Short mmCIF file of N, CA and C in Angstrom, two decimals:
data_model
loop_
_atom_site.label_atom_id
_atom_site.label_comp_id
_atom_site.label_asym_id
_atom_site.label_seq_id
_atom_site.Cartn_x
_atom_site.Cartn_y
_atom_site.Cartn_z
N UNK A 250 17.33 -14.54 -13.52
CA UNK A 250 17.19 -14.81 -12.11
C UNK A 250 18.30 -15.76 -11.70
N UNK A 251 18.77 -15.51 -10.93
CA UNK A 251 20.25 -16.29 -10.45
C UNK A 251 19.93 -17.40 -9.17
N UNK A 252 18.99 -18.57 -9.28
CA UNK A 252 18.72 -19.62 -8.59
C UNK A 252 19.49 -20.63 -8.56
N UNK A 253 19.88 -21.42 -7.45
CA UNK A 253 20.42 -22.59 -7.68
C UNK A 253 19.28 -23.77 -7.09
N UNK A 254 19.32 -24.70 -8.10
CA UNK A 254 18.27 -25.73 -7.56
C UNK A 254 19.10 -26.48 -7.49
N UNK A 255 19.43 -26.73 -6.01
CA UNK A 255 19.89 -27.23 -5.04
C UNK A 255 18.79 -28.15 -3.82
N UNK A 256 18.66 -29.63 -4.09
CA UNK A 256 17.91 -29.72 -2.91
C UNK A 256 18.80 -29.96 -1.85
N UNK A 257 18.19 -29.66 -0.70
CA UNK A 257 18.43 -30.18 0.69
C UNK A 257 17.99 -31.27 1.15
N UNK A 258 18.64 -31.84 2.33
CA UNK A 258 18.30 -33.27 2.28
C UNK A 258 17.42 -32.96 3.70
N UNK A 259 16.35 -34.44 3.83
CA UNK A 259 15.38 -34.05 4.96
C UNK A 259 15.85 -33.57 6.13
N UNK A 260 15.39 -32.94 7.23
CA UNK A 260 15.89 -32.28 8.66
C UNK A 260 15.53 -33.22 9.31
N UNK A 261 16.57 -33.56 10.05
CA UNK A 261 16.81 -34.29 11.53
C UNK A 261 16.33 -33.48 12.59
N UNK A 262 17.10 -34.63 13.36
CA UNK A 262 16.52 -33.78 15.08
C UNK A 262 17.69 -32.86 15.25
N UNK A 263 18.46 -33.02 14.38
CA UNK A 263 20.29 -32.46 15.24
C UNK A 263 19.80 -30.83 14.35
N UNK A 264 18.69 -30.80 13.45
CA UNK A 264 18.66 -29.58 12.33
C UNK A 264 17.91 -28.73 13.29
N UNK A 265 17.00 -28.87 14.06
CA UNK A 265 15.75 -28.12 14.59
C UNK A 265 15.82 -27.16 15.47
N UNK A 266 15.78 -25.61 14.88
CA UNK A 266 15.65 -24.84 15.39
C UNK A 266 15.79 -24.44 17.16
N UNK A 267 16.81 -24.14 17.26
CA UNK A 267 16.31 -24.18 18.88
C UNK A 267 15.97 -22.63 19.87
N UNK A 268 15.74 -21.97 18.95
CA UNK A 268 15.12 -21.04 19.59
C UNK A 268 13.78 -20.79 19.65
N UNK A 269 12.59 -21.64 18.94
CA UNK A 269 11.62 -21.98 19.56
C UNK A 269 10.95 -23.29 19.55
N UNK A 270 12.06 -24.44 19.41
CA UNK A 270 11.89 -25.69 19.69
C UNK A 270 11.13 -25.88 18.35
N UNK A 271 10.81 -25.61 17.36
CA UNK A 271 10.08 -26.58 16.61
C UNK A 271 10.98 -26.21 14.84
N UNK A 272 10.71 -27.95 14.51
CA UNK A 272 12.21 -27.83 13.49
C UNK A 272 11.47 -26.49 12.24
N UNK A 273 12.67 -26.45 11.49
CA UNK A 273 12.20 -25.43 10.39
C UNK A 273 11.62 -26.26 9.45
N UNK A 274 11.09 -25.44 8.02
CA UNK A 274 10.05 -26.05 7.57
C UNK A 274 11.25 -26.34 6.54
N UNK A 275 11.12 -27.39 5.33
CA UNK A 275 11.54 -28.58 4.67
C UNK A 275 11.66 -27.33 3.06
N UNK A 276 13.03 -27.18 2.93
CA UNK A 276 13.09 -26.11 1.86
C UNK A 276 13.21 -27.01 0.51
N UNK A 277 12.04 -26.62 -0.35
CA UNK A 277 12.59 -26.97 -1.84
C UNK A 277 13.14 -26.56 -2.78
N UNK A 278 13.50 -25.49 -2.98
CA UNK A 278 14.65 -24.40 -3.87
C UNK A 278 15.07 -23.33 -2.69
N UNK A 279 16.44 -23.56 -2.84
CA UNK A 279 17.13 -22.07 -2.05
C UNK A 279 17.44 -21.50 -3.37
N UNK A 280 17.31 -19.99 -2.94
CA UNK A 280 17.56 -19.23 -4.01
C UNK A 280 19.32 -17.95 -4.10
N UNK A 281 20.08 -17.80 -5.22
CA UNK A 281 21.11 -17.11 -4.44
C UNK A 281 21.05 -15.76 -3.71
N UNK A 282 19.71 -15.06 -4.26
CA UNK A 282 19.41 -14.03 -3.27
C UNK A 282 18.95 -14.43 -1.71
N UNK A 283 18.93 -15.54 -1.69
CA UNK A 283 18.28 -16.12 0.11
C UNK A 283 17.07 -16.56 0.42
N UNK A 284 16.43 -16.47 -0.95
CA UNK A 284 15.17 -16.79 -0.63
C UNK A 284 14.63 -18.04 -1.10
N UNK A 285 13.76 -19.01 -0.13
CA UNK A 285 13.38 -20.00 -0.23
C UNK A 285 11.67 -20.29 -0.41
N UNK A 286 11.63 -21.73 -1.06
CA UNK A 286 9.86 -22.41 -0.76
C UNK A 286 10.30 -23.05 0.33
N UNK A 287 9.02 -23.17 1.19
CA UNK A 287 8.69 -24.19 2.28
C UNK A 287 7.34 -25.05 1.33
N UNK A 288 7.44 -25.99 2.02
CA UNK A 288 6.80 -27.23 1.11
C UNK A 288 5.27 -26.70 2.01
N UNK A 289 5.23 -26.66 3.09
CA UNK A 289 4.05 -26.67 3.42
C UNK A 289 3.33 -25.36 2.79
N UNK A 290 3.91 -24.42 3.10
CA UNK A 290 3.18 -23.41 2.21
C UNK A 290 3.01 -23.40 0.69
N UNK A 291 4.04 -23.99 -0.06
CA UNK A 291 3.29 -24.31 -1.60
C UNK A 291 2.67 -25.59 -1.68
N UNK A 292 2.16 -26.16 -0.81
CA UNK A 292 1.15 -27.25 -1.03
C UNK A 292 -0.29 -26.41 -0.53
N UNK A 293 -0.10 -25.71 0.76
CA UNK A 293 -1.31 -25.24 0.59
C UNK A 293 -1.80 -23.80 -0.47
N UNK A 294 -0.79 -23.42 -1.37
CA UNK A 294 -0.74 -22.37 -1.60
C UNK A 294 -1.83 -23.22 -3.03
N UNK A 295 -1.19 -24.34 -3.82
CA UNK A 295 -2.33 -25.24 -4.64
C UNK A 295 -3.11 -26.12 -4.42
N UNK A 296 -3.45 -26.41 -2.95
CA UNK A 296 -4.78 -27.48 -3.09
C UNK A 296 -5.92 -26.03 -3.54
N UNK A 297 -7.09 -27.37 -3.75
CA UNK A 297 -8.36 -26.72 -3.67
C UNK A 297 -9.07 -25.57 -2.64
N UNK A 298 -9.39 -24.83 -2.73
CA UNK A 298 -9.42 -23.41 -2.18
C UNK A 298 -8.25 -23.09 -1.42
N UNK A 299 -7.30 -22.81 -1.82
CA UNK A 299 -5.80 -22.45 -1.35
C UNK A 299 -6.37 -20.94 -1.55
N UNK A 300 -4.93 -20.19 -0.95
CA UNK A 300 -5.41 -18.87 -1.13
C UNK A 300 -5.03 -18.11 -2.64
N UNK A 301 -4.22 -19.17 -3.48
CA UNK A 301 -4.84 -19.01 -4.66
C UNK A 301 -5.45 -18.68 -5.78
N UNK A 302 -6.11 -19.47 -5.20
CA UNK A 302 -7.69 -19.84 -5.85
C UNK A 302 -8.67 -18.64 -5.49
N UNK A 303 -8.23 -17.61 -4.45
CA UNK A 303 -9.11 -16.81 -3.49
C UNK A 303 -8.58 -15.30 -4.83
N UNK A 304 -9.67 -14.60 -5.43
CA UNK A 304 -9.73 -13.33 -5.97
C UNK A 304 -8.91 -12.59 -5.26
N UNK A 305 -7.65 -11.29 -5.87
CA UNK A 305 -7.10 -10.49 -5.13
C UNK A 305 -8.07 -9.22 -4.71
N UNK A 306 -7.47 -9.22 -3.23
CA UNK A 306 -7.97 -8.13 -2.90
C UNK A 306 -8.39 -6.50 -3.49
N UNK A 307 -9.75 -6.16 -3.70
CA UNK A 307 -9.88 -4.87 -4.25
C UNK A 307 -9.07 -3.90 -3.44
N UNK A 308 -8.51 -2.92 -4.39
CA UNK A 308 -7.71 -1.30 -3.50
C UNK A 308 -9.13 -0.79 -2.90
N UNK A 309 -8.82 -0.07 -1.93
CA UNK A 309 -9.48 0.27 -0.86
C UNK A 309 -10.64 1.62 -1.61
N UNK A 310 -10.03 2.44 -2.21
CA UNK A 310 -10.70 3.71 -2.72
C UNK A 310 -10.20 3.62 -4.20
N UNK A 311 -11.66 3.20 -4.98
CA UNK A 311 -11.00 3.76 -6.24
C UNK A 311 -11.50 4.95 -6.79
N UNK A 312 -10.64 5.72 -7.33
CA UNK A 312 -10.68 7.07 -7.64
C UNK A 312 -11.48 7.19 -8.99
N UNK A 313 -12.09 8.42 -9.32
CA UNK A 313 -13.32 8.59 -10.24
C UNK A 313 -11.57 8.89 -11.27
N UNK A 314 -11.53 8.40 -12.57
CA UNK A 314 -11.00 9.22 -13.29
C UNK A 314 -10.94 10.15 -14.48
N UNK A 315 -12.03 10.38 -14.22
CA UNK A 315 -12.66 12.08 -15.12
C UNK A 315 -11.97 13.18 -14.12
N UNK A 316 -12.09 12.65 -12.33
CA UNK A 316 -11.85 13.65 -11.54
C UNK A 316 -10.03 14.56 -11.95
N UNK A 317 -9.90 15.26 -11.86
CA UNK A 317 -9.01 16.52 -11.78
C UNK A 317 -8.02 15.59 -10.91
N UNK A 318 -6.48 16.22 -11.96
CA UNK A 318 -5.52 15.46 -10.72
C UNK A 318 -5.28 16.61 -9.74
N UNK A 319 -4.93 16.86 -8.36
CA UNK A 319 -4.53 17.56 -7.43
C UNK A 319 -3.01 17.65 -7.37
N UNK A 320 -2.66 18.93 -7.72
CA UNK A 320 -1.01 18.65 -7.01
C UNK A 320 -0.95 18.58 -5.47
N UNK A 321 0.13 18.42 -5.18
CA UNK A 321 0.43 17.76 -3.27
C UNK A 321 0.94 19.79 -3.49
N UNK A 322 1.66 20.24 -4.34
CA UNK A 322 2.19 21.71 -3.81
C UNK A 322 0.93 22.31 -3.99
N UNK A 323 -0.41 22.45 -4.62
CA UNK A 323 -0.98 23.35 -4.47
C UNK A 323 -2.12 22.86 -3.22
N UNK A 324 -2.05 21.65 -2.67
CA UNK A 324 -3.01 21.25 -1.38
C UNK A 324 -2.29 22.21 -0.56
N UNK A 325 -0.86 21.86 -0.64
CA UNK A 325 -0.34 22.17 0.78
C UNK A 325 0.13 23.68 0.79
N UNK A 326 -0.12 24.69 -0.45
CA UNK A 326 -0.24 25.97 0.06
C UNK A 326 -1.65 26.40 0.29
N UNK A 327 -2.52 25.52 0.13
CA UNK A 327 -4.29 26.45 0.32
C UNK A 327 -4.01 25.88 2.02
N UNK A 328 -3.73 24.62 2.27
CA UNK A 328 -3.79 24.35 3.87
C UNK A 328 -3.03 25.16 4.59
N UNK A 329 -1.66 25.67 4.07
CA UNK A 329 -0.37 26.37 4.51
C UNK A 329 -1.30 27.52 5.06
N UNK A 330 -1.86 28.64 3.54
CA UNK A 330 -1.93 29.43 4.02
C UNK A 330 -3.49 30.21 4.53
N UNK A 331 -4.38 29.61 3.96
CA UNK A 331 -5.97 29.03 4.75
C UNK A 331 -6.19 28.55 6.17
N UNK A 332 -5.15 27.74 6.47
CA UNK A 332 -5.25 27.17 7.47
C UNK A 332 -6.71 26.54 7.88
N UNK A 333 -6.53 25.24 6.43
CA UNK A 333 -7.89 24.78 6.61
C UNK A 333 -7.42 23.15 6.71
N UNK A 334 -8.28 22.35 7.03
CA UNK A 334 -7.84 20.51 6.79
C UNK A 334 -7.16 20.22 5.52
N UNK A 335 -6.97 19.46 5.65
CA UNK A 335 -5.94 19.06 4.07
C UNK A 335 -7.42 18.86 3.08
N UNK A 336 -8.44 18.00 3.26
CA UNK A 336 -9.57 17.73 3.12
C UNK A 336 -10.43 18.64 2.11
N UNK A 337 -10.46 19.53 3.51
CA UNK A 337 -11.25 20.78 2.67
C UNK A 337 -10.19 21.33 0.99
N UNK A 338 -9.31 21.33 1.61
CA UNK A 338 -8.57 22.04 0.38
C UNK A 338 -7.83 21.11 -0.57
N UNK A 339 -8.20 19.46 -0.55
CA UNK A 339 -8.48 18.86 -1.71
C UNK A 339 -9.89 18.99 -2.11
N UNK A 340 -11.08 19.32 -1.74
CA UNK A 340 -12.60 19.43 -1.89
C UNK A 340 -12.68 21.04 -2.82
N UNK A 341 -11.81 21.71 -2.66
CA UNK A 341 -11.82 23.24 -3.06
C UNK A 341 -11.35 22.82 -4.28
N UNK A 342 -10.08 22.40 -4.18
CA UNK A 342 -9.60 22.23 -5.46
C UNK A 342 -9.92 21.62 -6.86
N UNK A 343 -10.71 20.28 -5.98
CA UNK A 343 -11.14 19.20 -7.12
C UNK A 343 -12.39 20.22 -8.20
N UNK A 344 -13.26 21.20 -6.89
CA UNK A 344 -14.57 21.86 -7.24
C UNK A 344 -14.09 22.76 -8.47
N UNK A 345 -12.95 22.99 -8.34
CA UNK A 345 -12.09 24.37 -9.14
C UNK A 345 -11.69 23.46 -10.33
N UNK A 346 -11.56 22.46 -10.12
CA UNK A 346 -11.01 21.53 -11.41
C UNK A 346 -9.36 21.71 -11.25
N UNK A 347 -9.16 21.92 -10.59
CA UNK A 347 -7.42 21.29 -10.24
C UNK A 347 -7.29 22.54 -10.35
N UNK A 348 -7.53 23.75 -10.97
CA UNK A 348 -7.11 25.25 -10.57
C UNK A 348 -6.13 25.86 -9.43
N UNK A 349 -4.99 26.27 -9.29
CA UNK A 349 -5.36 26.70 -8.01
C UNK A 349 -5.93 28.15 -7.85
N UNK A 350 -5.84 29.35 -9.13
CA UNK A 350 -5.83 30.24 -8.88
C UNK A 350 -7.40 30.62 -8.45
N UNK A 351 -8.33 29.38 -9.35
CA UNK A 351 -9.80 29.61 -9.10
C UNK A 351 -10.15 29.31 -7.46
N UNK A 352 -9.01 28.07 -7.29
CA UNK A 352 -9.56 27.93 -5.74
C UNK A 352 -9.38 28.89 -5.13
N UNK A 353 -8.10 29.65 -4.83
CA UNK A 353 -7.39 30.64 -3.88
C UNK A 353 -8.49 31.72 -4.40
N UNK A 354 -9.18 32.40 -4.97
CA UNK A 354 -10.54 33.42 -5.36
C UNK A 354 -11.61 32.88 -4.74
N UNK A 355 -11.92 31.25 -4.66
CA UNK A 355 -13.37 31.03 -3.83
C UNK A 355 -13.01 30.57 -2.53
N UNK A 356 -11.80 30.53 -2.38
CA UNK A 356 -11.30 30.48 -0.80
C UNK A 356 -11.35 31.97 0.14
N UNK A 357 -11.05 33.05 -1.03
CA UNK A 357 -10.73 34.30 -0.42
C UNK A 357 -11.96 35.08 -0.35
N UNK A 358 -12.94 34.59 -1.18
CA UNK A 358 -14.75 35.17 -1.86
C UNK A 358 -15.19 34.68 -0.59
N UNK A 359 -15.47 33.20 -0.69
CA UNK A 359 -15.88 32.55 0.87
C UNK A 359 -16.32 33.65 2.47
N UNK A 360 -16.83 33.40 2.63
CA UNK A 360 -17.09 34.06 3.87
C UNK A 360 -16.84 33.30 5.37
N UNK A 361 -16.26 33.94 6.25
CA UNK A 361 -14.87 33.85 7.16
C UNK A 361 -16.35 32.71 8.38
N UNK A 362 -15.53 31.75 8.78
CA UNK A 362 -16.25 31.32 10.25
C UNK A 362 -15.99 32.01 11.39
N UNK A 363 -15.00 32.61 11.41
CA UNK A 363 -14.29 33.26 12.23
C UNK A 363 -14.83 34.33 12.75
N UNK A 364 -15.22 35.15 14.20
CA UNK A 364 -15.42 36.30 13.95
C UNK A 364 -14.65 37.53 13.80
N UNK A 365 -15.05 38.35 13.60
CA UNK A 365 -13.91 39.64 13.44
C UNK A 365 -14.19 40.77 14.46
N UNK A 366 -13.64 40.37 16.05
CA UNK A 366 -13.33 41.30 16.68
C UNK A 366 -12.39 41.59 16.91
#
């Protein structure tokens, strides 16, 4: 990692931001890619219940993994040519066990919503 620990010396009034009037925050390592700490955020980042201290967020959907992987090319020819939700024809597929040829047979077996006049 290519850092220079370099401190800066405290900000004056002559330092302070003036495009929304309030000075910038007090840097303790600049880094040579550009990136810096602000003191206020790593002080609150370790007091006591900082965010921390706070468990990371769970992912939103976790996936069964016994379940069947889906390819994205065989969703998007049962939707292509079914012309069904993307939905349904991950629901076809998973039922088929990642198949597509079993799906495209209980897609075509299926009986139509449609009527036929």
């Amino acid at each position: 990692m290519n850092q220079s620990l370099e401190l800066l010396p405290p900000l004056s009034s002559a330092t302070m931001s003036r495009s929304n009037g309030r000075s910038e925050p007090e840097v303790i390592v600049n880094y040579g890619d550009g990136f810096a700490y602000s003191k206020h955020k790593m002080e609150e980042a370790f007091r006591p219940g900082g965010f921390l201290e706070k468990p990371p967020a769970k992912p939103a959907a976790i996936k069964d993994p016994s379940a069947p992987v889906l390819k994205r090319e065989d969703v998007d020819l049962i939707v292509r040519e079914f012309e069904i939700p993307r939905a349904n024809a991950e629901k076809v597929l998973s039922e088929n066990g990642g198949d597509i040829t079993k799906a495209l047979r209980a897609l075509a077996a299926a009986p139509s919503n449609k009527s036929s006049n």
